Short mmCIF file of N, CA, C and O in Angstrom, two decimals:
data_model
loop_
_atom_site.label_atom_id
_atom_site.label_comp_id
_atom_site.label_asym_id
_atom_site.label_seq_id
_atom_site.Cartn_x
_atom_site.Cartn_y
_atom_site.Cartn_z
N UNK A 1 -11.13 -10.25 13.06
CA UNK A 1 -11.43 -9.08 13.84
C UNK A 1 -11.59 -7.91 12.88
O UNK A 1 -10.67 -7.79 12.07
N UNK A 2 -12.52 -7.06 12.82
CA UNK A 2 -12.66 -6.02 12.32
C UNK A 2 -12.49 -4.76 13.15
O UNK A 2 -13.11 -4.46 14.17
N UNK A 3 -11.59 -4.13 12.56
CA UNK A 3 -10.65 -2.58 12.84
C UNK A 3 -11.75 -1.80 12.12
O UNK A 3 -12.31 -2.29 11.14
N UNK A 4 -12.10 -0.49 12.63
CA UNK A 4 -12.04 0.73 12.22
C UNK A 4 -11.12 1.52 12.12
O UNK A 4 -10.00 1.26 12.54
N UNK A 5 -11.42 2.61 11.54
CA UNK A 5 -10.27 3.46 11.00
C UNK A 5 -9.71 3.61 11.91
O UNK A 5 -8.63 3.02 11.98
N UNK A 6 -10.20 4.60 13.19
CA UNK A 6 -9.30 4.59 14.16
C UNK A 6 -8.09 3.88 14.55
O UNK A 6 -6.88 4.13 14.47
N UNK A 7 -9.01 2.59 15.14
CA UNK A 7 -8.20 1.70 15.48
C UNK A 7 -7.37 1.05 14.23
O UNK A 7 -6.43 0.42 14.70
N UNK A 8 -7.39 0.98 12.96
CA UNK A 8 -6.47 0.42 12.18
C UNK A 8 -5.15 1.92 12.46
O UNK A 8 -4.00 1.71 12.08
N UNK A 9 -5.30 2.48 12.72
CA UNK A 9 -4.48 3.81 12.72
C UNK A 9 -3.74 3.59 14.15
O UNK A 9 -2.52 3.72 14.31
N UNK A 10 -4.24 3.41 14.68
CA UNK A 10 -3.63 3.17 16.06
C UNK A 10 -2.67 1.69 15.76
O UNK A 10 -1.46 1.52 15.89
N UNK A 11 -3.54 0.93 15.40
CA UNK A 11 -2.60 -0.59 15.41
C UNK A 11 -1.03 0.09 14.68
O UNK A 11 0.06 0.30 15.21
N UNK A 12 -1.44 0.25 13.50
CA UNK A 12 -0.40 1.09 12.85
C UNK A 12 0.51 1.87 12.91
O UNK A 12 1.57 1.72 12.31
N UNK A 13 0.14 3.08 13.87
CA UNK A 13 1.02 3.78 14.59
C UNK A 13 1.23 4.96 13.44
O UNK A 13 2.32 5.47 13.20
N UNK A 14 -0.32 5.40 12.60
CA UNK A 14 0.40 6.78 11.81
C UNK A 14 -1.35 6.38 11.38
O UNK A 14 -2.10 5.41 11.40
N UNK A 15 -1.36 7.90 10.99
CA UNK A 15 -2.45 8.25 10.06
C UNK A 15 -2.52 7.59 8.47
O UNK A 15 -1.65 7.68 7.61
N UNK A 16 -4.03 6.83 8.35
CA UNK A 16 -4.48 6.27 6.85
C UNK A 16 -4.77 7.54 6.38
O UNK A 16 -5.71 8.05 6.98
N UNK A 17 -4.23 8.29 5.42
CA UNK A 17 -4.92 9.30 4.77
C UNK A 17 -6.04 8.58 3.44
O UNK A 17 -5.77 8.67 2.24
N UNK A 18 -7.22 7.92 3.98
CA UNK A 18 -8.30 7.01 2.99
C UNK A 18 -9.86 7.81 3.60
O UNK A 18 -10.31 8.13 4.70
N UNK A 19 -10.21 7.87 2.49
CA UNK A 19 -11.95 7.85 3.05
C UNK A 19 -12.38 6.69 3.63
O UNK A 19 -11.85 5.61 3.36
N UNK A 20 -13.59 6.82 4.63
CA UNK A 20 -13.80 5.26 4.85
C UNK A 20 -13.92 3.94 3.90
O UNK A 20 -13.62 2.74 4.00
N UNK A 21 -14.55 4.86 2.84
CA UNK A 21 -14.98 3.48 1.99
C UNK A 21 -14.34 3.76 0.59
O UNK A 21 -15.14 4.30 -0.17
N UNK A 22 -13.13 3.54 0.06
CA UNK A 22 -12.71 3.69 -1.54
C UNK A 22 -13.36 3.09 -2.55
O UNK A 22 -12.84 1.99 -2.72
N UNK A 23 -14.16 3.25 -3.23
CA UNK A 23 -14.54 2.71 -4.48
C UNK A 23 -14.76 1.11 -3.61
O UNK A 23 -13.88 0.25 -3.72
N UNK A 24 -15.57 0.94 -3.08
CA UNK A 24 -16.53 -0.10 -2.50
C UNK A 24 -15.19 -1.05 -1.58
O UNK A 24 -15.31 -2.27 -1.48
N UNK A 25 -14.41 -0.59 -1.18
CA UNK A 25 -13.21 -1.42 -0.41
C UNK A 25 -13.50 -0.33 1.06
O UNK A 25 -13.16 0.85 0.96
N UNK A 26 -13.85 -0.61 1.78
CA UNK A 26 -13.70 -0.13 2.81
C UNK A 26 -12.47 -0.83 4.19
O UNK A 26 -12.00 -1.97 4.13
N UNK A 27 -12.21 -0.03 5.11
CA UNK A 27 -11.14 -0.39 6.49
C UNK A 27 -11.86 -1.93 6.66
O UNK A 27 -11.19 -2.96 6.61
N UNK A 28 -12.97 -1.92 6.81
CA UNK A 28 -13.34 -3.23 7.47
C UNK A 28 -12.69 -4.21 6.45
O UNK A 28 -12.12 -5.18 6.94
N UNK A 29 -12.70 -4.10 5.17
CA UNK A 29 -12.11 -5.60 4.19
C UNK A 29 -10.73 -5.04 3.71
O UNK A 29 -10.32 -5.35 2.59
N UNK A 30 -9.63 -3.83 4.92
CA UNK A 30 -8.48 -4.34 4.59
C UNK A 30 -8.04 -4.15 6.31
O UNK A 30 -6.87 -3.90 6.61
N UNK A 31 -8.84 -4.25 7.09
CA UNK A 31 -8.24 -4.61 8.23
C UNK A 31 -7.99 -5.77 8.70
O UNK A 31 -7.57 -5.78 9.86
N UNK A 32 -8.17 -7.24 7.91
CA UNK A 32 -7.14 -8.22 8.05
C UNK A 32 -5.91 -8.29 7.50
O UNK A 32 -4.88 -8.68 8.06
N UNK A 33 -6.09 -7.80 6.09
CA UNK A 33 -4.58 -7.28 5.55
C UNK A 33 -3.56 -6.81 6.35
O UNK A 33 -2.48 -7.40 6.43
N UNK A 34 -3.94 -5.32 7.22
CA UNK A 34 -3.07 -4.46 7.68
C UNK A 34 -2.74 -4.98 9.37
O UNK A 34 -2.11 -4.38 10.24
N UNK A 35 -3.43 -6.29 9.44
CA UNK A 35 -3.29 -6.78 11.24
C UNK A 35 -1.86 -7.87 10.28
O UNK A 35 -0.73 -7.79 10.76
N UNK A 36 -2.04 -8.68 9.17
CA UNK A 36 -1.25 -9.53 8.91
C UNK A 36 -0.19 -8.79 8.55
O UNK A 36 0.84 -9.43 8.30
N UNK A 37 -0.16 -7.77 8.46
CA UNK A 37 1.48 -6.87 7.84
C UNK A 37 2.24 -6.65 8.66
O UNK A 37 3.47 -6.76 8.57
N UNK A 38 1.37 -6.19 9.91
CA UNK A 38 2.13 -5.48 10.84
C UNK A 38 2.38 -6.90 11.36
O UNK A 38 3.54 -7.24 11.15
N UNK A 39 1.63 -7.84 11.98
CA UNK A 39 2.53 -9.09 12.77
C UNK A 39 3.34 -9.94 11.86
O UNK A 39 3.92 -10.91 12.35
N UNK A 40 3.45 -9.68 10.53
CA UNK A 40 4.44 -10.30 10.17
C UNK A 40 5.76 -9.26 9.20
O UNK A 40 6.50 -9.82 8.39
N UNK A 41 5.84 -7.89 9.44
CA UNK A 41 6.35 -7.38 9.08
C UNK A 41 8.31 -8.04 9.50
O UNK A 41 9.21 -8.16 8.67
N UNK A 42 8.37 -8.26 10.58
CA UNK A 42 9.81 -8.85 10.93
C UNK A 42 10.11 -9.68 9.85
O UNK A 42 11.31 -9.64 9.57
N UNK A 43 9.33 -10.54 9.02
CA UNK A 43 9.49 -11.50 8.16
C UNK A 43 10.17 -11.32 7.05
O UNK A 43 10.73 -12.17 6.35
N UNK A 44 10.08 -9.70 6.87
CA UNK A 44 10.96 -9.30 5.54
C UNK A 44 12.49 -9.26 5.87
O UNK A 44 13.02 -8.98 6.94
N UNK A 45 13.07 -9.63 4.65
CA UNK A 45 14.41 -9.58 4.65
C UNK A 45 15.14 -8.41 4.12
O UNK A 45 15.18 -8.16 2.92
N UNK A 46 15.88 -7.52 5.26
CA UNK A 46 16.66 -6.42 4.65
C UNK A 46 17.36 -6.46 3.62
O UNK A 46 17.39 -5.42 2.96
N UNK A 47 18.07 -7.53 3.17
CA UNK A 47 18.86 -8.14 2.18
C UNK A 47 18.41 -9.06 0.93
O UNK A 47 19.13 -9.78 0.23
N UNK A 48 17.06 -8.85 0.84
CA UNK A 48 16.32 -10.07 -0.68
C UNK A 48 16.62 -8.89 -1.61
O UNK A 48 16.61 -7.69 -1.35
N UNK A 49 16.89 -9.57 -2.81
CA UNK A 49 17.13 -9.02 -4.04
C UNK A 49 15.44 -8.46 -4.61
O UNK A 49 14.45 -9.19 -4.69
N UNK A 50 15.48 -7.35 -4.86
CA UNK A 50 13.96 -6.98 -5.51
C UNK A 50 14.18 -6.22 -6.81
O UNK A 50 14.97 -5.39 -7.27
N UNK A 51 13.08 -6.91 -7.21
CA UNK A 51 12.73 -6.77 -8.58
C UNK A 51 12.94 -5.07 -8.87
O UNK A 51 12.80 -4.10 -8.12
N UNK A 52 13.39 -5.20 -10.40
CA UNK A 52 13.89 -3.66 -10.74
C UNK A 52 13.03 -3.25 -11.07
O UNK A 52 12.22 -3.89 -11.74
N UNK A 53 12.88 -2.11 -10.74
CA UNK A 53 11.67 -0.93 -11.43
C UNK A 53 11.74 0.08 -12.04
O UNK A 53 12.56 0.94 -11.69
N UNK A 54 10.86 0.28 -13.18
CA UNK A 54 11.39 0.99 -14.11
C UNK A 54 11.79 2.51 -14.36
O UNK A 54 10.97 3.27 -14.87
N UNK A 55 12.82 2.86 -14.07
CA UNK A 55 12.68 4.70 -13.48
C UNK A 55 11.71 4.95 -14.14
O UNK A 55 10.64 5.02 -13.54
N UNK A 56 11.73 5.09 -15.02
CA UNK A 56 11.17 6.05 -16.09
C UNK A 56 8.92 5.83 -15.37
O UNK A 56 7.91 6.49 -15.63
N UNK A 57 9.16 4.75 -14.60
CA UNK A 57 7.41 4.70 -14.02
C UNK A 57 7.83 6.48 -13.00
O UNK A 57 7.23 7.55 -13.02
N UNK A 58 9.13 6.01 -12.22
CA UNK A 58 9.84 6.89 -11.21
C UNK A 58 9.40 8.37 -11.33
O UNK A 58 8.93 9.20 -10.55
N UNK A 59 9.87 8.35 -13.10
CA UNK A 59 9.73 9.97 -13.97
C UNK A 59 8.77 10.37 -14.01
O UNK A 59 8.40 11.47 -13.58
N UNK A 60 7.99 9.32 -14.70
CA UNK A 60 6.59 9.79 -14.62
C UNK A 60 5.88 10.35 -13.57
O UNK A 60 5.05 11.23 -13.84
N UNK A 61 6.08 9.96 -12.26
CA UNK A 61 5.00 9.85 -11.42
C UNK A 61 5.63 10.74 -10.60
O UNK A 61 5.03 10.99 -9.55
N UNK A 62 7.36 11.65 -10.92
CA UNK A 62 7.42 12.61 -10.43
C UNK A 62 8.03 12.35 -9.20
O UNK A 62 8.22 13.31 -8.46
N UNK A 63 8.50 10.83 -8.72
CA UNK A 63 9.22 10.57 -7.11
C UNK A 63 10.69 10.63 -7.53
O UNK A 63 11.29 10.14 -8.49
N UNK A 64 11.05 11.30 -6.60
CA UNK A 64 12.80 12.16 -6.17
C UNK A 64 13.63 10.78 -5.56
O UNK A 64 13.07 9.69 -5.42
N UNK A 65 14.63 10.96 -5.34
CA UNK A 65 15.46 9.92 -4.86
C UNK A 65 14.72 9.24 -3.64
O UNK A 65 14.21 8.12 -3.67
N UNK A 66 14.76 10.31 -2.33
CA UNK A 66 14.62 9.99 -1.36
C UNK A 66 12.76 9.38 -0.85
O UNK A 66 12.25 9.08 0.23
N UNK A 67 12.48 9.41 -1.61
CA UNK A 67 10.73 9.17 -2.25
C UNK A 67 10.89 7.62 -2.93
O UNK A 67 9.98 6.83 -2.67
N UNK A 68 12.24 7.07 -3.96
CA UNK A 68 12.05 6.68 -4.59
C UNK A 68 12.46 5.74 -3.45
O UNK A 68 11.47 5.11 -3.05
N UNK A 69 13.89 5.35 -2.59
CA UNK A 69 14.26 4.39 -1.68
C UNK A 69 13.02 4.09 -0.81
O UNK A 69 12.86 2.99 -0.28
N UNK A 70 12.29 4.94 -0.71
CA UNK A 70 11.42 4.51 0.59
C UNK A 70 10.42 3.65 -0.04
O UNK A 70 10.07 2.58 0.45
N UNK A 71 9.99 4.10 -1.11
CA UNK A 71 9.10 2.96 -1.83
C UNK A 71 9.44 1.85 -2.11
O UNK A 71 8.68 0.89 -1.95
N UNK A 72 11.41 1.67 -2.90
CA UNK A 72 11.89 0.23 -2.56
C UNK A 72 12.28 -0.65 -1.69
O UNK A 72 12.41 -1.86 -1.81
N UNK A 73 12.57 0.45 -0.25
CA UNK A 73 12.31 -0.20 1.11
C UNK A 73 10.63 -1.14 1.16
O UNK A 73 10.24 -2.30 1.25
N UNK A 74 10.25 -0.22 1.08
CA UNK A 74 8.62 -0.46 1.21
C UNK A 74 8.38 -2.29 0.41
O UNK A 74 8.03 -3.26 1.08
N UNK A 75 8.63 -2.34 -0.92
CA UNK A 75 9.05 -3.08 -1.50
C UNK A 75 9.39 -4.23 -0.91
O UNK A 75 8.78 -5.11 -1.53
N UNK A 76 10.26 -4.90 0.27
CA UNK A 76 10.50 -5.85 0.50
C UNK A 76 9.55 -6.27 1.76
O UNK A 76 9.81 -7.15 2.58
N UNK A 77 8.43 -5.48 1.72
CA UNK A 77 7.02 -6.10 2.60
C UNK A 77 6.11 -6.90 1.81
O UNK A 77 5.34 -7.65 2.41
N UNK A 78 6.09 -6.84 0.56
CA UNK A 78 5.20 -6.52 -0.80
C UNK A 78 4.91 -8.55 -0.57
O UNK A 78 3.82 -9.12 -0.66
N UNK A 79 5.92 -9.04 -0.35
CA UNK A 79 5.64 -10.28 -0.15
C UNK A 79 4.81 -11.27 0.76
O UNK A 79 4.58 -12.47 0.70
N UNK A 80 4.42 -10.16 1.69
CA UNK A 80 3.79 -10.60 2.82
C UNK A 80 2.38 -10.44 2.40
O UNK A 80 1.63 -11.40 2.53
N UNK A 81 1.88 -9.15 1.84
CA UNK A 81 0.84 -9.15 1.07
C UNK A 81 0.28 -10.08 0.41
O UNK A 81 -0.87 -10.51 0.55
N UNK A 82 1.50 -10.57 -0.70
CA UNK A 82 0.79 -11.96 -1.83
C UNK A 82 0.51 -13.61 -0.77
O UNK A 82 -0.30 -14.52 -0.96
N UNK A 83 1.53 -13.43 0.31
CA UNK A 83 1.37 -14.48 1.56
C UNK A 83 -0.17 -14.52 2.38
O UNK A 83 -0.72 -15.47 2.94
N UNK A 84 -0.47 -13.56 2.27
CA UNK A 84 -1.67 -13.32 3.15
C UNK A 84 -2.67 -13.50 1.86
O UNK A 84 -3.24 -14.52 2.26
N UNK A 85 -3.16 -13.29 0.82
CA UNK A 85 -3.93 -13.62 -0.29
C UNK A 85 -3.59 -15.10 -0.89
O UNK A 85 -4.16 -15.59 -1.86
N UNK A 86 -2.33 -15.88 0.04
CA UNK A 86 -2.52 -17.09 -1.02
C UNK A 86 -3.19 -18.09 -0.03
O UNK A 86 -3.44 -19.25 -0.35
N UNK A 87 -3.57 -17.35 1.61
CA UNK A 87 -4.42 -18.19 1.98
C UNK A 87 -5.70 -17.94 2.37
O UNK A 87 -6.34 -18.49 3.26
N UNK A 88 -6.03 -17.01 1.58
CA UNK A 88 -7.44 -16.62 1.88
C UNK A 88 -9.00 -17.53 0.70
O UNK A 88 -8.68 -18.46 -0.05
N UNK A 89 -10.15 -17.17 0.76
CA UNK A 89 -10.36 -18.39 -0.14
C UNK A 89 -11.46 -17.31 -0.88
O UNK A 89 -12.33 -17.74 -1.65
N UNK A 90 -11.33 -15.99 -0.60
CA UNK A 90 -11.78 -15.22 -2.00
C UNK A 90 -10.98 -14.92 -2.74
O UNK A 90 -10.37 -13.88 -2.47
N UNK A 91 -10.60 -15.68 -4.01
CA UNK A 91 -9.44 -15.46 -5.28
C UNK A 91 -9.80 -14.39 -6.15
O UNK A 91 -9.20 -14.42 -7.23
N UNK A 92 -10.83 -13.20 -5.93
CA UNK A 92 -10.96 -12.10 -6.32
C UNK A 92 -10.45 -10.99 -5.27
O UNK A 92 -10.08 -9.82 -5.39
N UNK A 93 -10.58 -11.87 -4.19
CA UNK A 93 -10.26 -10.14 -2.52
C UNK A 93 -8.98 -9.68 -3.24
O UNK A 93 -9.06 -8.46 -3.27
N UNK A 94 -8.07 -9.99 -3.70
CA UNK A 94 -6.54 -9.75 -3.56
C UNK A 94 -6.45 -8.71 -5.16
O UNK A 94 -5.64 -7.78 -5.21
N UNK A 95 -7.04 -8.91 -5.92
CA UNK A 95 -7.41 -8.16 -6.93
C UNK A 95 -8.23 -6.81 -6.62
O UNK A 95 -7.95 -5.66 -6.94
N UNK A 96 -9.36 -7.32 -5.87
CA UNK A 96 -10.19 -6.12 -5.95
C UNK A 96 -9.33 -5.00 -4.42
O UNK A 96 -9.76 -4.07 -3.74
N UNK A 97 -8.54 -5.45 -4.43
CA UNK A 97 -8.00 -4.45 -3.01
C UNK A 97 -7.11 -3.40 -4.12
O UNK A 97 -7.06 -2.17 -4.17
N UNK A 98 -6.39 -4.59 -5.07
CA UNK A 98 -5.21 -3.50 -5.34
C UNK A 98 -5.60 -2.84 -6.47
O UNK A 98 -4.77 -2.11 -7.01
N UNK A 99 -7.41 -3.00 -7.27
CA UNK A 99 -7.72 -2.50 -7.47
C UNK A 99 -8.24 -0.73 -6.81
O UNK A 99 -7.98 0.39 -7.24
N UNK A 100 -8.76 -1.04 -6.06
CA UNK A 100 -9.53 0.01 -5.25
C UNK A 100 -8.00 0.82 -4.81
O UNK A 100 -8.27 2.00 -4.63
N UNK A 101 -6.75 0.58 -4.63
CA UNK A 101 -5.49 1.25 -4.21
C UNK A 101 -5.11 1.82 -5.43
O UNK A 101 -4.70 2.98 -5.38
N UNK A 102 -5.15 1.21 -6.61
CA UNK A 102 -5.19 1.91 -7.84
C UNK A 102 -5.74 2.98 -7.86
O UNK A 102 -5.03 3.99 -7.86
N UNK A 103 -7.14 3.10 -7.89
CA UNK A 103 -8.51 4.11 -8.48
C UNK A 103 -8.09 5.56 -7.33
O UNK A 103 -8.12 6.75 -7.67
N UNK A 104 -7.72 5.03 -5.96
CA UNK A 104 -6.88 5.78 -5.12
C UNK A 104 -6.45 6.58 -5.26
O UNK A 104 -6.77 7.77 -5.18
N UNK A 105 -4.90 5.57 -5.73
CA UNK A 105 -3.64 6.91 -5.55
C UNK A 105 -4.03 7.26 -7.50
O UNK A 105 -2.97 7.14 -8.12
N UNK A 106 -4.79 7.49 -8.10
CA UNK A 106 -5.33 7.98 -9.23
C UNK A 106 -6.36 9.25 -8.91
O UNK A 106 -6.26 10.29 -9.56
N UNK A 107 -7.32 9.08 -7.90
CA UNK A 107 -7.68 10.35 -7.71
C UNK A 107 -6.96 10.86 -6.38
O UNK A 107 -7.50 11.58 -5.54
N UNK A 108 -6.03 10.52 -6.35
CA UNK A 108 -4.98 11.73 -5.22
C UNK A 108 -4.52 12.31 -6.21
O UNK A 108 -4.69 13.52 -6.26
N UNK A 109 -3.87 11.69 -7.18
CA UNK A 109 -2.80 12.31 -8.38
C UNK A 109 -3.55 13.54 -9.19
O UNK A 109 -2.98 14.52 -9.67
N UNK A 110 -5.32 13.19 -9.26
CA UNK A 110 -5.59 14.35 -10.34
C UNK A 110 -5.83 15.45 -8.53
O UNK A 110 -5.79 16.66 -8.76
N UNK A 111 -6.00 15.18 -7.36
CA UNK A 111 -6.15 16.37 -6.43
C UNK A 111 -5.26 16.84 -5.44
O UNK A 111 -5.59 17.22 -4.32
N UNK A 112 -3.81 16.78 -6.04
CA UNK A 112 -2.67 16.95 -5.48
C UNK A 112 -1.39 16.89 -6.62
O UNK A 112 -0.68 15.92 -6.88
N UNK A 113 -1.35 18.06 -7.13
CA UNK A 113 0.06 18.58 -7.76
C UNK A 113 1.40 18.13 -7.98
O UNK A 113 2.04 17.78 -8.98
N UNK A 114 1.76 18.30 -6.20
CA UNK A 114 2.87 17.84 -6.04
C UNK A 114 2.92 16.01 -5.28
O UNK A 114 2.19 15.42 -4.48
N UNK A 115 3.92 15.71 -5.88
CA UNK A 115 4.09 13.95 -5.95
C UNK A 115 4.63 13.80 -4.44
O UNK A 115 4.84 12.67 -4.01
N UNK A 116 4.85 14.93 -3.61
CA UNK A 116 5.59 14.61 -2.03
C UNK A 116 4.11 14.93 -1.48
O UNK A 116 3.89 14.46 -0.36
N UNK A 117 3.07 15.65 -2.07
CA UNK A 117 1.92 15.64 -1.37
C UNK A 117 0.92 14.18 -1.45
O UNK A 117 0.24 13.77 -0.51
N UNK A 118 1.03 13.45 -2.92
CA UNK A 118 0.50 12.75 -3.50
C UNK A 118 1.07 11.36 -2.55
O UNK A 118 0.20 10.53 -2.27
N UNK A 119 2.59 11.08 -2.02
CA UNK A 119 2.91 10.31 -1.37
C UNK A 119 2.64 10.73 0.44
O UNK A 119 2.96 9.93 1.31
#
């Protein structure tokens, strides 16, 4: 099924702050992604051990405590993501997404100052 923005926003229940189309990734080729997150979001475990991260990425990039938990909350979805790419049968889609999320939050960072605007 293909979502538009709208409706991926609605499924979601909050605003995508994305242009339609990022550096050739548009809503339409991550609105199976974001239908498989949300119906399998229950799947994460409040309690899995996750991988440490390195403050000092933390320092850099300018996220505060309460910035920093929400991203390692965030963190124990991260698995559902690589679940949904290990059964898909383009072995580039899963690259070129978290590419295009890269190039992203890279030009938010040079057009937004502050890192609570940038998140």
């Amino acid at each position: 099924m293909q979502l538009d923005l709208a409706l991926a926003e609605d499924v979601l229940g909050c605003q995508i702050p994305i242009q339609p189309v990022v550096h050739g990734i548009g809503m339409e080729d991550l609105a199976p992604l974001l239908k498989h997150l949300r119906d399998q979001r229950r799947a994460a475990d409040p309690l899995m051990p996750l991988a440490e991260v390195d403050p000092l990425k933390f320092d850099f990039n300018g996220i505060q405590e309460e910035a920093r938990e929400d991203l390692l909350r965030g963190m124990r979805q991260s698995h559902l993501v690589e679940a949904f790419y290990a059964g898909t049968l383009r072995a580039v889609e899963h690259d070129e997404v978290a590419q295009g999320f890269r190039v992203y939050y890279e030009q938010v960072r040079r057009d937004f100052s502050d890192p609570e605007d940038v998140l």
